[in-house]
mmCIF file with all atom_site columns, C-alpha atoms in Angstrom:
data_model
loop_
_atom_site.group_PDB
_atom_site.id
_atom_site.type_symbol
_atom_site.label_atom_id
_atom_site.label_alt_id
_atom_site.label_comp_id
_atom_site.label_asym_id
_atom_site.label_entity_id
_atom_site.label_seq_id
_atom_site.pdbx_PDB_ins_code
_atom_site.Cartn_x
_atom_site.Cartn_y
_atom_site.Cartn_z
_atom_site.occupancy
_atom_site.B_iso_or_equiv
_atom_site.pdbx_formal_charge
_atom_site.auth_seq_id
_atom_site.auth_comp_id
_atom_site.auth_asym_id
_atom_site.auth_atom_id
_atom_site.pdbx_PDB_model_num
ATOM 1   C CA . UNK A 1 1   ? 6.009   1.774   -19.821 1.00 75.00 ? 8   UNK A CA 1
ATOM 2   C CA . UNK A 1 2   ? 2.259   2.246   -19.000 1.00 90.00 ? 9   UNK A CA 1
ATOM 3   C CA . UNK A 1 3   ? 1.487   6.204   -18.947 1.00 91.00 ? 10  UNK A CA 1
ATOM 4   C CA . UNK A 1 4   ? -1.006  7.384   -15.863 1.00 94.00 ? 11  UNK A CA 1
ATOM 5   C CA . UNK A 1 5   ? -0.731  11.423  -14.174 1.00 96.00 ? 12  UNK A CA 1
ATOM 6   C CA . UNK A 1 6   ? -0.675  11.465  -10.925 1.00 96.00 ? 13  UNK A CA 1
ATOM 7   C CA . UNK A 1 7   ? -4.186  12.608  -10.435 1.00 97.00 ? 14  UNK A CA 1
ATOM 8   C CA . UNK A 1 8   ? -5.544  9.246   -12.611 1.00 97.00 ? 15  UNK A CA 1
ATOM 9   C CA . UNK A 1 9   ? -3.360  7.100   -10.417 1.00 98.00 ? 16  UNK A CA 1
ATOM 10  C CA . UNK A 1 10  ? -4.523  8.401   -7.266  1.00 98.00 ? 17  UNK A CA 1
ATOM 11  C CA . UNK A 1 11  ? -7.864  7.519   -8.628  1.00 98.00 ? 18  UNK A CA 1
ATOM 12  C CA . UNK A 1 12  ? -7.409  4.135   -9.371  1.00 97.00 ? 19  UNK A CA 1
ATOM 13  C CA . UNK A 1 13  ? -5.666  3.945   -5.948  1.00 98.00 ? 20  UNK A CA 1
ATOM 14  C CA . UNK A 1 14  ? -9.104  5.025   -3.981  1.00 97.00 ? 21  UNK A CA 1
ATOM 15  C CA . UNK A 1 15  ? -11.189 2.507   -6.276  1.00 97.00 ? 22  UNK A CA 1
ATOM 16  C CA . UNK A 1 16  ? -8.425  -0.417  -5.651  1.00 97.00 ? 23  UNK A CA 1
ATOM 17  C CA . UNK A 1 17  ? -9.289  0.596   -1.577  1.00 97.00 ? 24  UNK A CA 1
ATOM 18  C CA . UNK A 1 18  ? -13.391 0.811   -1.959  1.00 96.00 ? 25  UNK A CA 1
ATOM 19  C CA . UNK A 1 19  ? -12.950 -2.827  -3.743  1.00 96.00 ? 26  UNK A CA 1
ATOM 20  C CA . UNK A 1 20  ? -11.342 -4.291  -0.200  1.00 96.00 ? 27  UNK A CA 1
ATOM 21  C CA . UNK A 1 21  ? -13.037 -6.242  2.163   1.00 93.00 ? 28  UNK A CA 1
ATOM 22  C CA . UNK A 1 22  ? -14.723 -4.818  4.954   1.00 93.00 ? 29  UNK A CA 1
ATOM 23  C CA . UNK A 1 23  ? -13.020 -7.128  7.101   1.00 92.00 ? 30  UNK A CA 1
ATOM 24  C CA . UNK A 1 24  ? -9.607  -5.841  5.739   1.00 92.00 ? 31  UNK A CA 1
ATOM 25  C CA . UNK A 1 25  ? -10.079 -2.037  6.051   1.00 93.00 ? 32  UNK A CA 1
ATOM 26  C CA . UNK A 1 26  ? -12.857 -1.964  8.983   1.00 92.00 ? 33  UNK A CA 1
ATOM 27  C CA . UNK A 1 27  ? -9.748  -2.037  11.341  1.00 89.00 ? 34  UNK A CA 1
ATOM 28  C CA . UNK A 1 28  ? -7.487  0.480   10.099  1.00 92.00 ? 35  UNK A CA 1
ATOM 29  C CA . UNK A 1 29  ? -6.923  3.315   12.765  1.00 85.00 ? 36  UNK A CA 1
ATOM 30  C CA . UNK A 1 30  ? -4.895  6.517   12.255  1.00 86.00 ? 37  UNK A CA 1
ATOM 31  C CA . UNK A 1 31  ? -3.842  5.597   9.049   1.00 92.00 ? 38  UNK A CA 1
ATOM 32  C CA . UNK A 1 32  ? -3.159  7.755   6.177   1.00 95.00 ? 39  UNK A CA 1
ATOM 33  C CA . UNK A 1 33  ? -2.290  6.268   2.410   1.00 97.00 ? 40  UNK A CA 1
ATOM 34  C CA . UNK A 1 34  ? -0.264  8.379   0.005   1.00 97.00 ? 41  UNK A CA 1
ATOM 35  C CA . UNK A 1 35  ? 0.625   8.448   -3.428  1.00 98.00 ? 42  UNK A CA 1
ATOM 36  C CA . UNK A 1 36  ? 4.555   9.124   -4.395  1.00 98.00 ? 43  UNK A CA 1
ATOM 37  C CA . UNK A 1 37  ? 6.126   8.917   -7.544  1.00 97.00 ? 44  UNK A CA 1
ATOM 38  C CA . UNK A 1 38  ? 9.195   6.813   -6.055  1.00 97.00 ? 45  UNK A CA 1
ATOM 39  C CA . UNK A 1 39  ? 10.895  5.863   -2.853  1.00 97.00 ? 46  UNK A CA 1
ATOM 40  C CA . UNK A 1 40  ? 13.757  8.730   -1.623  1.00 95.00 ? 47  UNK A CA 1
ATOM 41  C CA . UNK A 1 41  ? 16.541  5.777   -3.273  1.00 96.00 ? 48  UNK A CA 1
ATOM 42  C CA . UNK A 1 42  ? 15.110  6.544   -6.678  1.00 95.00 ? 49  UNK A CA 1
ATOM 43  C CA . UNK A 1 43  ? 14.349  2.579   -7.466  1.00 95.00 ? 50  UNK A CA 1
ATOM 44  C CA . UNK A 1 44  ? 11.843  1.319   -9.472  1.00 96.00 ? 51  UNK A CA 1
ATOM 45  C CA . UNK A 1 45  ? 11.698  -2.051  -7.465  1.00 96.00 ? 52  UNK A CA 1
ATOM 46  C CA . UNK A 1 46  ? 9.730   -0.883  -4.182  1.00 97.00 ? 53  UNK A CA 1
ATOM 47  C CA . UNK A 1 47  ? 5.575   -0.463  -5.089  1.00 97.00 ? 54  UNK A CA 1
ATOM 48  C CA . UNK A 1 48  ? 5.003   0.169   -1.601  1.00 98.00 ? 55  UNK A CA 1
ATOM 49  C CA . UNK A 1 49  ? 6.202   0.815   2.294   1.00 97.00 ? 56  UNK A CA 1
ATOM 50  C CA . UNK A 1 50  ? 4.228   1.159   5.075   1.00 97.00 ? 57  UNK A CA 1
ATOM 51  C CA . UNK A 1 51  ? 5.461   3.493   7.657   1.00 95.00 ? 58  UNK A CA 1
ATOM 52  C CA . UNK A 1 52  ? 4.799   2.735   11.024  1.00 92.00 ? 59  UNK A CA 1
ATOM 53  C CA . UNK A 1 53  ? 3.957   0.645   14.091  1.00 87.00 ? 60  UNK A CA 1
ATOM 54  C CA . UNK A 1 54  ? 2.333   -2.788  13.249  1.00 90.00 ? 61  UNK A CA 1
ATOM 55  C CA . UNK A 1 55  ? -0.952  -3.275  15.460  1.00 85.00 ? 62  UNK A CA 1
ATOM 56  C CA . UNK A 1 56  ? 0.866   -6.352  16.794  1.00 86.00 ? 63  UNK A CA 1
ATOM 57  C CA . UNK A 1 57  ? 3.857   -4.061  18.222  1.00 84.00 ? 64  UNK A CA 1
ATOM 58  C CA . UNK A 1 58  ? 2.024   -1.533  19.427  1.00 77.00 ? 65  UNK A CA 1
ATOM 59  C CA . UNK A 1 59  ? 1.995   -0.841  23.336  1.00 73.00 ? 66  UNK A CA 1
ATOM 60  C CA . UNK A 1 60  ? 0.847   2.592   24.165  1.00 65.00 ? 67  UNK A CA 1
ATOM 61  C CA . UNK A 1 61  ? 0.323   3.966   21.352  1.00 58.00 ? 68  UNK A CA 1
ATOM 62  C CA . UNK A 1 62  ? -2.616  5.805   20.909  1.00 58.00 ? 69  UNK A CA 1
ATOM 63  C CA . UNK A 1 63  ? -4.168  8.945   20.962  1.00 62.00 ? 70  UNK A CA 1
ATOM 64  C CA . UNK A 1 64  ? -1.657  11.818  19.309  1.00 66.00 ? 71  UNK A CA 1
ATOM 65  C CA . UNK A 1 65  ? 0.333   9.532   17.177  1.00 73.00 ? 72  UNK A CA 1
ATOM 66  C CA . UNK A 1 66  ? 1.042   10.783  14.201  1.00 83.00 ? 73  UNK A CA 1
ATOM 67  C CA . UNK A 1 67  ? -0.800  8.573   11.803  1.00 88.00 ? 74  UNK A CA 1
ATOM 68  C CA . UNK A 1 68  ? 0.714   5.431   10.445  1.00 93.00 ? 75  UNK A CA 1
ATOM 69  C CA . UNK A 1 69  ? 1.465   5.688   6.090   1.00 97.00 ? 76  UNK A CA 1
ATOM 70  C CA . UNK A 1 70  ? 1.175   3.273   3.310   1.00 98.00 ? 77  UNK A CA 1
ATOM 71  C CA . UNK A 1 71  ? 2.699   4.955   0.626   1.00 98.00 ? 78  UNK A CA 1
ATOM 72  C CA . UNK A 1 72  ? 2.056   3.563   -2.892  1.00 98.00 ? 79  UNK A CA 1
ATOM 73  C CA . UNK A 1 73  ? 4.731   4.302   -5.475  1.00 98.00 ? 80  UNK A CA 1
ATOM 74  C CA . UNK A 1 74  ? 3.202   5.318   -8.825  1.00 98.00 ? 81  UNK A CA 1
ATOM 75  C CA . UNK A 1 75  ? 6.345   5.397   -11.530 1.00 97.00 ? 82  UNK A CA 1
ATOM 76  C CA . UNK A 1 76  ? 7.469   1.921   -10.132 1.00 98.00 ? 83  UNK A CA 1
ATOM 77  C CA . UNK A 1 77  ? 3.596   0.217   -10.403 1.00 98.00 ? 84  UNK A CA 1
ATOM 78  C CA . UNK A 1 78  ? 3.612   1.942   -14.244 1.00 98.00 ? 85  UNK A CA 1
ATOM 79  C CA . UNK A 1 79  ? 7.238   0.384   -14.750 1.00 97.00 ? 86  UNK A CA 1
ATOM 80  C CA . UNK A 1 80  ? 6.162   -3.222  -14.356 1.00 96.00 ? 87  UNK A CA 1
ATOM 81  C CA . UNK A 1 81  ? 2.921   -3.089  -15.849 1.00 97.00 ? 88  UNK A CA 1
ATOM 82  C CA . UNK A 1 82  ? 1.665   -3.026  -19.597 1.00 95.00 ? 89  UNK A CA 1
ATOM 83  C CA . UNK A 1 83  ? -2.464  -2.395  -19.027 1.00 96.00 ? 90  UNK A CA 1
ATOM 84  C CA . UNK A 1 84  ? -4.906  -0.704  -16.858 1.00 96.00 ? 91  UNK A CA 1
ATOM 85  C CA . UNK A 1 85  ? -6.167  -4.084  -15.582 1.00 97.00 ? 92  UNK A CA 1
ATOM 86  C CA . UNK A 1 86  ? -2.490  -5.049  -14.676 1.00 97.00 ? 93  UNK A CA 1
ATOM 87  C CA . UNK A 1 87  ? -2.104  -2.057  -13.027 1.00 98.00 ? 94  UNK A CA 1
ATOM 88  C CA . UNK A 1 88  ? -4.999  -2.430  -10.992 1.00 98.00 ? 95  UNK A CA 1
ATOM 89  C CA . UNK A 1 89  ? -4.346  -5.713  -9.891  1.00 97.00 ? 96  UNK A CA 1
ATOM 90  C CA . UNK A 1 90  ? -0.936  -4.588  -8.968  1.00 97.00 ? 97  UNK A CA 1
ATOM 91  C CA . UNK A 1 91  ? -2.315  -1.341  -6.631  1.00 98.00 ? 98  UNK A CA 1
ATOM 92  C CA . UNK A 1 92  ? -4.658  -4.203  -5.145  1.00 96.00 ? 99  UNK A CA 1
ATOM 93  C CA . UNK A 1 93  ? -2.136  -6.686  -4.296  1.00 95.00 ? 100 UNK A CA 1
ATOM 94  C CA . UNK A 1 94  ? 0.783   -3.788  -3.012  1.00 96.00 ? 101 UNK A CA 1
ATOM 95  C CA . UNK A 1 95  ? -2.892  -2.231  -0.479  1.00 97.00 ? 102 UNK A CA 1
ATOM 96  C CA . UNK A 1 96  ? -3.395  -5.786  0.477   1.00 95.00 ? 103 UNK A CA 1
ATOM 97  C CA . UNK A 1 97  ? 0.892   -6.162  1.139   1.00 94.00 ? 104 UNK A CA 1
ATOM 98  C CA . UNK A 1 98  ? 1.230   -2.658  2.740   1.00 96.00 ? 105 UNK A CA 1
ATOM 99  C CA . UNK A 1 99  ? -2.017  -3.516  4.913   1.00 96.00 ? 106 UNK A CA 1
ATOM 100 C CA . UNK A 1 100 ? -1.044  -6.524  5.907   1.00 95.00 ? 107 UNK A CA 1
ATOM 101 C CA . UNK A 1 101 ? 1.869   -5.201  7.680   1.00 94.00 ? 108 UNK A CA 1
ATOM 102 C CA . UNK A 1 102 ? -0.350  -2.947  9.453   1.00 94.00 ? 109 UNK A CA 1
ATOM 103 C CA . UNK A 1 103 ? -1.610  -5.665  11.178  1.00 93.00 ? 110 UNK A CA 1
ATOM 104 C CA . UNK A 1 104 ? 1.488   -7.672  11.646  1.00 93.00 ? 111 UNK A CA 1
ATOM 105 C CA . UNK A 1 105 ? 1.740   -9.929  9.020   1.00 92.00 ? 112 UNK A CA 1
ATOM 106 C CA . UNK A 1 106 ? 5.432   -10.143 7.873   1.00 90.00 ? 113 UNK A CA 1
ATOM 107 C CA . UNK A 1 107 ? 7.080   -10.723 4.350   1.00 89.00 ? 114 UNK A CA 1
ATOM 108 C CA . UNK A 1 108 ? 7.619   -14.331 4.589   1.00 91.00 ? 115 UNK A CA 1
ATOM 109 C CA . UNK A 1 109 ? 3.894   -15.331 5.569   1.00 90.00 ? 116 UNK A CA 1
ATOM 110 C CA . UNK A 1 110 ? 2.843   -12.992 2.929   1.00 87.00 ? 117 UNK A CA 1
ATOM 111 C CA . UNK A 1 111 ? 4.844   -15.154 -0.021  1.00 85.00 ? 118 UNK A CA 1
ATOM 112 C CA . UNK A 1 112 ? 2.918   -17.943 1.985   1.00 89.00 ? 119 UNK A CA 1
ATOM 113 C CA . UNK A 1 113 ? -0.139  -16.624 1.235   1.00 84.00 ? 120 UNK A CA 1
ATOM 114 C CA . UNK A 1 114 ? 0.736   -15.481 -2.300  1.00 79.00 ? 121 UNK A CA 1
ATOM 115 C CA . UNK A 1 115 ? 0.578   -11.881 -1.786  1.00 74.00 ? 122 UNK A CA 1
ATOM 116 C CA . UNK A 1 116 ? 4.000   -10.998 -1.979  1.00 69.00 ? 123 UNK A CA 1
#
């Protein structure tokens, strides 16, 4: 199993985010991400959730909301991977998941798209 603190792994979190899109991030309103080291059932299969209302289910929803959360899960991302680059390709593709949900997109259009 790949060995990364918390503090490194929140790091390569915020540089898998600045590599993004514009497109992708430009619309994200009151939304927070967070690191965790697992989910609350203790599994090593989840690398992400997001935690809210999808933009696409949203009706008044709006000003003092408590923000929206994608949550990435740092012992399960060092569980299935074996390098740094892995890793990082990993965070990338669980933001672009977690994201995608944000804005509506469900599971099975993500495994259309390859991103799941």
């Amino acid at each position: 199993m790949l060995e990364l603190d918390t503090e490194a792994f929140e790091a390569l979190v915020v540089d898998e985010l600045d590599r993004l899109p514009d497109e992708m991030v430009d619309g994200l309103d009151n939304l927070v991400f967070v690191v965790e080291d697992r989910p609350e059932n203790g599994t090593l299969d989840t690398l992400g959730l997001y935690d809210g209302v999808a933009l696409t289910e949203r009706d008044r929803y709006g000003f003092g909301e408590m923000p929206d959360r994608i949550i990435v899960y740092r012992e399960p991302h060092l569980a299935a991977c074996e390098t740094r680059d892995e890793l990082a390709d990993e965070i990338h593709t669980t933001l672009v998941h977690e994201i995608a949900h944000f804005y509506g997109i469900d599971d099975e259009r993500l495994h259309e798209l390859g991103w799941a």
